């Protein structure tokens, strides 16, 4: 047990150590790469796995499904496992289908929700470096380029302490999103089987 | 003589039995315990898709519960995206509010949910002796002003309701296909428009 904890500590320590702050020129290069990549993104479909991590739990709570994005700001999240739930952000509205039960609401009427919406769309498309709502810092690890967003707005900060986006070093597209709620608890979303700029039918955004 | 002895013996036996003090539930120590097993395993994360309906509003999310010590459960309600809506540590005698979003942070909501979760997680009730009865069963426990009615079907706990002597205030219904956790749980309030539906899922 001692050995394991030591190894874990070492691993965690190593991980932290392995995330180095980018230099000013690296930041400029990174932004350029991501902006160039996101400028070419018209559509995106991907599978995702979401892990809700809380320190007191034995296992992360894992849910998974598909995501579709289409310019300028249509976004559909579809959870398929272990239950069916989809949420579509489209033309300032939010459409929800909860195992067949449908509802909708106005995203604009809810300020916090519209900020979260902007954040989600931004994190998927990578276009959020000019966002005035966040203080942004940049890091690099062996596998990823990492951008950390800390909300400036107090009401948003209550819900999200920090958002961490991990980008593919070559492609400049988002591979992982991590929303931190406290020092130990976070939600991590990992994208898999990403397809860029294939034709995405409008029906993908109706639930 | 013998003719008389037998009836006399029989009568005295009956008398002896008849006069033996029968335990009254209120006057004597209670002798049996019934158990709610559905949140009792410390190694389990109990995860439920949960719908809370309150006065026409509906709140959906994931409820995660875990027994973190002999007397305390931690319960967290999150949105489907994983954002925490509330995070409580609840014992029968203790309560700690780790986190709650502003929209839910009203005394009446917090206290009602706290009491509902207490009822949900409570493991044992002392009741009058059951005479070895098994199977379908309804038992009653009285603690001060609180009256509990606990129902079993085929030895499985199916409901617990709590109220005053005269009327029920809240009931929790369980459906379980195993004896370890409940597959579905429904909490209904009689005095306020609040219902909670929970469906177990294995993440």
Coordinates of C-alpha atoms in Angstrom, one line a residue:
Chain A
X1 CA 0.0 0.0 0.0
X2 CA 2.8 2.3 0.9
X3 CA 4.5 1.5 -2.3
X4 CA 1.4 2.3 -4.3
X5 CA 0.8 5.6 -2.5
X6 CA 4.4 6.5 -3.1
X7 CA 4.1 5.6 -6.8
X8 CA 0.9 7.6 -7.0
X9 CA 2.4 10.6 -5.3
X10 CA 5.4 10.3 -7.6
X11 CA 3.1 10.0 -10.6
X12 CA 0.9 13.0 -9.6
X13 CA 4.0 15.0 -8.8
X14 CA 5.5 14.0 -12.1
X15 CA 2.3 15.0 -13.9
X16 CA 2.2 18.4 -12.3
X17 CA 5.9 18.9 -13.0
X18 CA 5.3 17.8 -16.6
X19 CA 2.9 20.7 -17.2
X20 CA 5.2 23.5 -18.0
X21 CA 4.1 27.1 -18.5
X22 CA 4.5 28.2 -22.2
X23 CA 6.8 31.0 -23.0
X24 CA 5.4 34.2 -24.7
X25 CA 6.5 33.0 -28.2
X26 CA 5.1 29.5 -27.6
X27 CA 1.8 31.1 -26.6
X28 CA 1.7 33.1 -29.8
X29 CA 2.5 30.1 -31.9
X30 CA -0.1 28.0 -30.0
X31 CA -2.9 30.6 -30.5
X32 CA -2.0 30.9 -34.2
X33 CA -2.2 27.1 -34.6
X34 CA -5.5 26.8 -32.8
X35 CA -7.1 29.8 -34.5
X36 CA -6.0 28.5 -37.9
X37 CA -7.5 25.1 -37.1
X38 CA -10.7 26.5 -35.7
X39 CA -11.1 28.8 -38.8
X40 CA -11.3 25.7 -40.9
X41 CA -13.8 23.9 -38.7
X42 CA -17.2 24.2 -40.2
X43 CA -18.6 21.0 -38.6
X44 CA -17.5 18.5 -36.1
X45 CA -18.9 15.2 -34.9
X46 CA -17.3 13.2 -32.2
X47 CA -18.0 10.5 -29.6
X48 CA -17.3 11.5 -26.0
X49 CA -16.9 10.0 -22.6
X50 CA -17.6 12.1 -19.5
X51 CA -16.0 11.3 -16.2
X52 CA -17.4 12.9 -13.1
X53 CA -14.6 12.6 -10.5
X54 CA -15.2 13.2 -6.8
X55 CA -12.6 12.2 -4.3
X56 CA -14.9 10.4 -2.0
X57 CA -16.2 8.0 -4.7
X58 CA -14.7 4.6 -5.5
X59 CA -15.2 5.1 -9.2
X60 CA -15.8 8.0 -11.5
X61 CA -19.3 8.4 -12.7
X62 CA -19.0 7.7 -16.4
X63 CA -21.5 8.7 -19.1
X64 CA -21.0 8.7 -22.8
X65 CA -22.5 9.7 -26.1
X66 CA -22.1 11.8 -29.3
X67 CA -21.6 15.4 -29.9
X68 CA -22.2 17.4 -33.1
X69 CA -21.2 21.0 -33.9
X70 CA -22.0 23.2 -36.9
X71 CA -21.0 26.8 -37.5
X72 CA -21.8 29.3 -36.2
X73 CA -23.2 28.0 -33.0
X74 CA -25.4 24.9 -33.3
X75 CA -24.4 22.3 -30.8
X76 CA -25.9 19.0 -29.8
X77 CA -24.9 16.8 -26.9
X78 CA -26.5 13.4 -26.9
X79 CA -25.9 11.1 -23.9
X80 CA -26.6 7.5 -24.9
X81 CA -25.2 5.6 -22.0
X82 CA -26.3 4.7 -19.4
X83 CA -29.4 6.8 -20.2
X84 CA -30.8 8.8 -23.1
X85 CA -30.6 12.5 -22.7
X86 CA -29.9 15.2 -25.3
X87 CA -29.5 18.9 -25.2
X88 CA -29.3 21.1 -28.3
X89 CA -28.1 24.7 -28.3
X90 CA -29.5 26.5 -31.4
X91 CA -30.4 30.1 -32.3
X92 CA -30.3 31.2 -28.7
X93 CA -32.5 28.4 -27.5
X94 CA -31.9 25.2 -25.6
X95 CA -33.9 22.1 -26.5
X96 CA -33.9 19.2 -24.1
X97 CA -35.1 15.6 -24.7
X98 CA -35.0 13.6 -21.6
X99 CA -35.8 10.0 -22.5
X100 CA -38.6 11.1 -24.8
X101 CA -39.8 14.0 -22.6
X102 CA -39.2 17.3 -24.5
X103 CA -38.8 20.8 -23.2
X104 CA -37.1 24.0 -24.3
X105 CA -35.9 27.3 -22.8
X106 CA -34.5 30.6 -23.9
X107 CA -30.8 30.6 -23.4
X108 CA -30.7 34.4 -23.3
X109 CA -33.1 34.7 -20.4
X110 CA -30.6 32.9 -18.3
X111 CA -27.3 34.8 -18.1
X112 CA -25.3 32.1 -16.4
X113 CA -26.6 29.5 -18.8
X114 CA -25.8 31.6 -21.8
X115 CA -22.2 32.1 -20.5
X116 CA -21.9 28.3 -20.0
X117 CA -23.3 27.8 -23.5
X118 CA -20.7 30.2 -25.0
X119 CA -18.0 28.4 -23.0
X120 CA -19.1 25.0 -24.3
X121 CA -19.3 26.2 -28.0
X122 CA -16.0 28.0 -27.5
X123 CA -14.3 25.0 -26.0
X124 CA -15.4 22.8 -28.8
X125 CA -14.5 25.1 -31.6
X126 CA -11.4 26.5 -29.8
X127 CA -12.4 30.1 -30.3
X128 CA -12.2 31.5 -26.8
X129 CA -8.8 33.1 -26.4
X130 CA -10.3 36.5 -26.9
X131 CA -13.0 35.9 -24.3
X132 CA -12.9 38.7 -21.8
X133 CA -14.8 36.6 -19.3
X134 CA -11.7 34.5 -18.4
X135 CA -8.2 34.9 -17.3
X136 CA -6.2 32.5 -19.5
X137 CA -2.9 30.8 -18.9
X138 CA -1.0 28.4 -21.2
X139 CA 0.9 25.2 -20.4
X140 CA 2.4 22.3 -22.3
X141 CA 2.8 18.6 -21.4
X142 CA 4.2 15.7 -23.3
X143 CA 0.9 14.9 -24.9
X144 CA -1.0 18.1 -25.1
X145 CA -1.0 21.9 -25.3
X146 CA -3.1 23.1 -22.5
X147 CA -5.1 26.3 -21.9
X148 CA -6.6 27.1 -18.5
X149 CA -9.5 29.5 -18.2
X150 CA -10.5 31.0 -14.9
X151 CA -13.8 32.8 -14.9
X152 CA -13.7 36.5 -13.9
X153 CA -17.4 36.7 -13.3
X154 CA -18.3 35.9 -9.6
X155 CA -21.6 34.2 -10.5
X156 CA -19.9 32.0 -13.0
X157 CA -17.0 31.3 -10.7
X158 CA -19.4 29.7 -8.2
X159 CA -20.2 27.0 -10.8
X160 CA -16.9 26.6 -12.5
X161 CA -13.6 27.2 -10.8
X162 CA -11.5 26.6 -13.9
X163 CA -11.8 25.1 -17.3
X164 CA -8.9 23.3 -18.8
X165 CA -8.7 22.5 -22.5
X166 CA -6.2 20.0 -23.8
X167 CA -5.3 20.4 -27.5
X168 CA -3.7 18.0 -29.9
X169 CA -0.2 19.3 -30.5
X170 CA -0.3 18.8 -34.2
X171 CA -3.9 19.5 -35.2
X172 CA -4.6 22.2 -32.7
X173 CA -8.1 20.8 -31.9
X174 CA -9.6 20.1 -28.5
X175 CA -9.1 16.6 -27.2
X176 CA -10.2 16.9 -23.6
X177 CA -12.2 19.3 -21.5
X178 CA -11.8 19.4 -17.7
X179 CA -14.1 21.5 -15.6
X180 CA -12.7 21.9 -12.1
X181 CA -15.2 22.5 -9.3
X182 CA -12.7 22.3 -6.4
X183 CA -9.1 21.2 -5.9
X184 CA -10.1 17.6 -6.0
X185 CA -13.4 17.3 -7.9
X186 CA -13.8 17.8 -11.7
X187 CA -15.7 16.7 -14.8
X188 CA -13.5 15.4 -17.6
X189 CA -14.8 15.0 -21.1
X190 CA -12.6 13.1 -23.6
X191 CA -13.4 13.2 -27.3
X192 CA -12.9 10.2 -29.5
X193 CA -13.4 9.4 -33.2
X194 CA -13.5 13.1 -34.1
X195 CA -14.6 13.9 -37.7
X196 CA -14.0 17.4 -39.0
X197 CA -15.9 19.1 -41.8
X198 CA -18.0 16.2 -42.9
X199 CA -21.6 17.0 -43.9
X200 CA -23.7 17.2 -40.8
X201 CA -27.4 17.2 -41.4
X202 CA -29.7 19.8 -39.7
X203 CA -31.6 16.9 -38.2
X204 CA -28.6 16.3 -35.9
X205 CA -29.7 19.5 -34.1
X206 CA -33.3 18.6 -33.6
X207 CA -34.2 16.3 -30.8
Chain B
X1 CA -59.8 -37.0 41.4
X2 CA -58.0 -37.5 38.2
X3 CA -61.0 -36.1 36.4
X4 CA -60.7 -32.9 38.3
X5 CA -57.0 -32.7 38.1
X6 CA -56.7 -32.5 34.3
X7 CA -59.2 -29.6 33.8
X8 CA -57.6 -27.8 36.8
X9 CA -54.2 -28.3 35.4
X10 CA -55.4 -27.1 32.0
X11 CA -57.1 -24.1 33.6
X12 CA -54.1 -23.2 35.7
X13 CA -51.9 -23.5 32.6
X14 CA -54.2 -21.3 30.6
X15 CA -54.3 -18.8 33.5
X16 CA -50.6 -18.8 33.8
X17 CA -50.3 -18.1 30.1
X18 CA -53.2 -15.6 30.1
X19 CA -51.8 -13.7 33.1
X20 CA -48.2 -13.6 31.9
X21 CA -47.3 -10.0 31.3
X22 CA -47.5 -9.2 27.6
X23 CA -45.0 -6.6 26.5
X24 CA -46.6 -3.3 25.7
X25 CA -44.7 -1.5 22.9
X26 CA -44.6 1.8 24.8
X27 CA -43.8 0.5 28.2
X28 CA -41.1 -2.2 27.5
X29 CA -37.9 -2.1 25.7
X30 CA -38.5 -2.8 22.1
X31 CA -37.1 -6.0 21.0
X32 CA -36.9 -6.2 17.2
X33 CA -35.1 -4.2 14.5
X34 CA -36.0 -3.8 10.9
X35 CA -33.4 -2.7 8.4
X36 CA -33.2 -0.6 5.3
X37 CA -30.3 -2.2 3.4
X38 CA -30.4 -0.1 0.3
X39 CA -27.7 2.5 1.2
X40 CA -25.8 0.6 3.8
X41 CA -22.7 -0.7 1.9
X42 CA -19.7 1.6 2.5
X43 CA -17.9 0.2 -0.6
X44 CA -20.7 1.2 -3.0
X45 CA -21.2 4.4 -4.9
X46 CA -25.0 4.6 -5.3
X47 CA -25.8 6.4 -8.5
X48 CA -29.3 7.4 -9.6
X49 CA -30.8 9.4 -12.5
X50 CA -33.0 11.7 -10.5
X51 CA -36.0 13.9 -11.2
X52 CA -37.2 16.4 -8.6
X53 CA -40.6 18.0 -9.3
X54 CA -41.4 20.9 -7.0
X55 CA -44.5 23.1 -7.5
X56 CA -44.5 22.7 -11.3
X57 CA -40.7 23.1 -11.7
X58 CA -38.6 20.1 -12.7
X59 CA -34.9 19.5 -11.9
X60 CA -33.1 16.6 -13.5
X61 CA -29.7 15.3 -12.8
X62 CA -27.5 12.6 -11.3
X63 CA -27.7 11.8 -7.6
X64 CA -24.7 10.1 -6.1
X65 CA -24.8 8.7 -2.5
X66 CA -22.2 7.0 -0.5
X67 CA -22.0 5.9 3.1
X68 CA -18.8 7.6 4.3
X69 CA -18.8 6.5 8.0
X70 CA -20.9 4.4 10.3
X71 CA -23.3 7.3 10.8
X72 CA -22.9 9.6 7.8
X73 CA -23.9 9.5 4.1
X74 CA -22.6 12.0 1.6
X75 CA -25.1 12.9 -1.1
X76 CA -24.3 14.9 -4.3
X77 CA -26.7 16.1 -6.9
X78 CA -25.2 17.1 -10.2
X79 CA -26.5 18.2 -13.6
X80 CA -26.1 15.8 -16.5
X81 CA -23.0 17.8 -17.5
X82 CA -21.5 17.1 -14.1
X83 CA -21.9 20.5 -12.4
X84 CA -22.6 20.1 -8.7
X85 CA -26.0 21.4 -7.6
X86 CA -25.8 20.3 -4.0
X87 CA -23.4 18.4 -1.8
X88 CA -24.5 17.4 1.7
X89 CA -23.1 15.2 4.5
X90 CA -26.1 13.7 6.4
X91 CA -26.3 11.7 9.6
X92 CA -29.5 11.1 11.6
X93 CA -28.1 13.6 14.1
X94 CA -25.7 15.6 12.0
X95 CA -25.8 17.8 8.9
X96 CA -23.2 19.5 6.8
X97 CA -23.8 21.6 3.7
X98 CA -20.6 21.3 1.6
X99 CA -22.0 23.1 -1.4
X100 CA -25.3 24.3 -3.0
X101 CA -26.1 26.5 -6.0
X102 CA -27.8 29.8 -5.2
X103 CA -31.1 28.9 -6.8
X104 CA -31.6 26.0 -4.4
X105 CA -30.1 27.7 -1.3
X106 CA -33.4 28.4 0.5
X107 CA -33.9 27.2 4.0
X108 CA -37.1 25.4 3.2
X109 CA -35.6 23.5 0.3
X110 CA -32.4 22.6 2.2
X111 CA -34.3 21.4 5.3
X112 CA -36.9 19.4 3.3
X113 CA -34.2 17.7 1.2
X114 CA -32.1 17.0 4.3
X115 CA -35.1 15.3 6.0
X116 CA -35.9 13.3 2.9
X117 CA -32.4 12.1 2.6
X118 CA -32.3 11.2 6.3
X119 CA -35.4 9.1 5.8
X120 CA -33.8 7.5 2.7
X121 CA -30.5 6.6 4.3
X122 CA -31.7 5.6 7.8
X123 CA -30.8 2.0 8.3
X124 CA -32.6 0.7 11.4
X125 CA -35.9 1.1 13.2
X126 CA -36.7 -0.4 16.6
X127 CA -40.2 -2.1 16.6
X128 CA -42.2 -4.3 18.9
X129 CA -41.3 -8.0 18.6
X130 CA -42.4 -9.7 15.4
X131 CA -43.0 -13.3 16.7
X132 CA -40.9 -14.7 14.0
X133 CA -43.2 -13.3 11.3
X134 CA -41.7 -13.2 7.8
X135 CA -43.0 -12.4 4.3
X136 CA -45.5 -9.5 3.7
X137 CA -45.5 -7.3 6.7
X138 CA -46.3 -3.8 8.0
X139 CA -44.7 -2.6 11.1
X140 CA -44.8 0.6 13.1
X141 CA -42.2 2.5 14.9
X142 CA -43.0 5.4 17.2
X143 CA -40.4 8.0 18.2
X144 CA -41.8 10.9 20.1
X145 CA -44.2 12.6 17.7
X146 CA -42.8 10.8 14.7
X147 CA -44.7 7.8 13.4
X148 CA -43.1 5.4 10.9
X149 CA -44.9 2.8 8.9
X150 CA -42.5 0.3 7.3
X151 CA -43.7 -2.3 4.7
X152 CA -42.2 -5.4 3.4
X153 CA -43.2 -7.7 0.6
X154 CA -41.6 -11.2 0.5
X155 CA -39.1 -10.0 3.0
X156 CA -38.1 -7.1 0.8
X157 CA -38.4 -3.5 2.1
X158 CA -40.9 -1.7 -0.2
X159 CA -41.8 1.4 1.6
X160 CA -41.2 3.7 4.6
X161 CA -43.6 6.5 5.5
X162 CA -43.3 9.1 8.1
X163 CA -45.9 11.3 9.7
X164 CA -47.7 12.2 12.8
X165 CA -50.1 10.0 14.7
X166 CA -52.9 11.1 12.5
X167 CA -51.5 11.5 9.0
X168 CA -48.7 10.6 6.7
X169 CA -46.4 13.4 5.6
X170 CA -43.9 11.7 3.3
X171 CA -43.4 8.3 1.9
X172 CA -40.5 6.5 0.2
X173 CA -41.3 3.6 -2.1
X174 CA -38.6 1.2 -3.1
X175 CA -38.5 -1.4 -5.9
X176 CA -35.5 -3.7 -5.7
X177 CA -34.7 -6.8 -7.8
X178 CA -31.8 -7.6 -5.5
X179 CA -31.3 -7.0 -1.8
X180 CA -28.4 -4.7 -2.1
X181 CA -29.8 -1.5 -3.7
X182 CA -33.1 -0.2 -4.9
X183 CA -33.6 -0.1 -8.7
X184 CA -36.2 2.7 -8.4
X185 CA -37.1 5.0 -5.5
X186 CA -40.0 7.4 -5.3
X187 CA -40.4 10.0 -2.6
X188 CA -43.8 11.6 -2.3
X189 CA -44.8 14.5 0.0
X190 CA -48.4 14.7 1.1
X191 CA -48.3 18.3 2.5
X192 CA -46.2 20.0 -0.1
X193 CA -46.0 19.5 -3.9
X194 CA -42.6 17.8 -4.0
X195 CA -41.9 14.5 -5.6
X196 CA -38.5 12.8 -6.2
X197 CA -38.1 10.0 -8.7
X198 CA -34.8 8.1 -8.7
X199 CA -33.7 5.4 -11.1
X200 CA -30.5 3.4 -10.5
X201 CA -27.8 3.2 -13.1
X202 CA -24.4 1.6 -13.1
X203 CA -22.0 4.1 -14.6

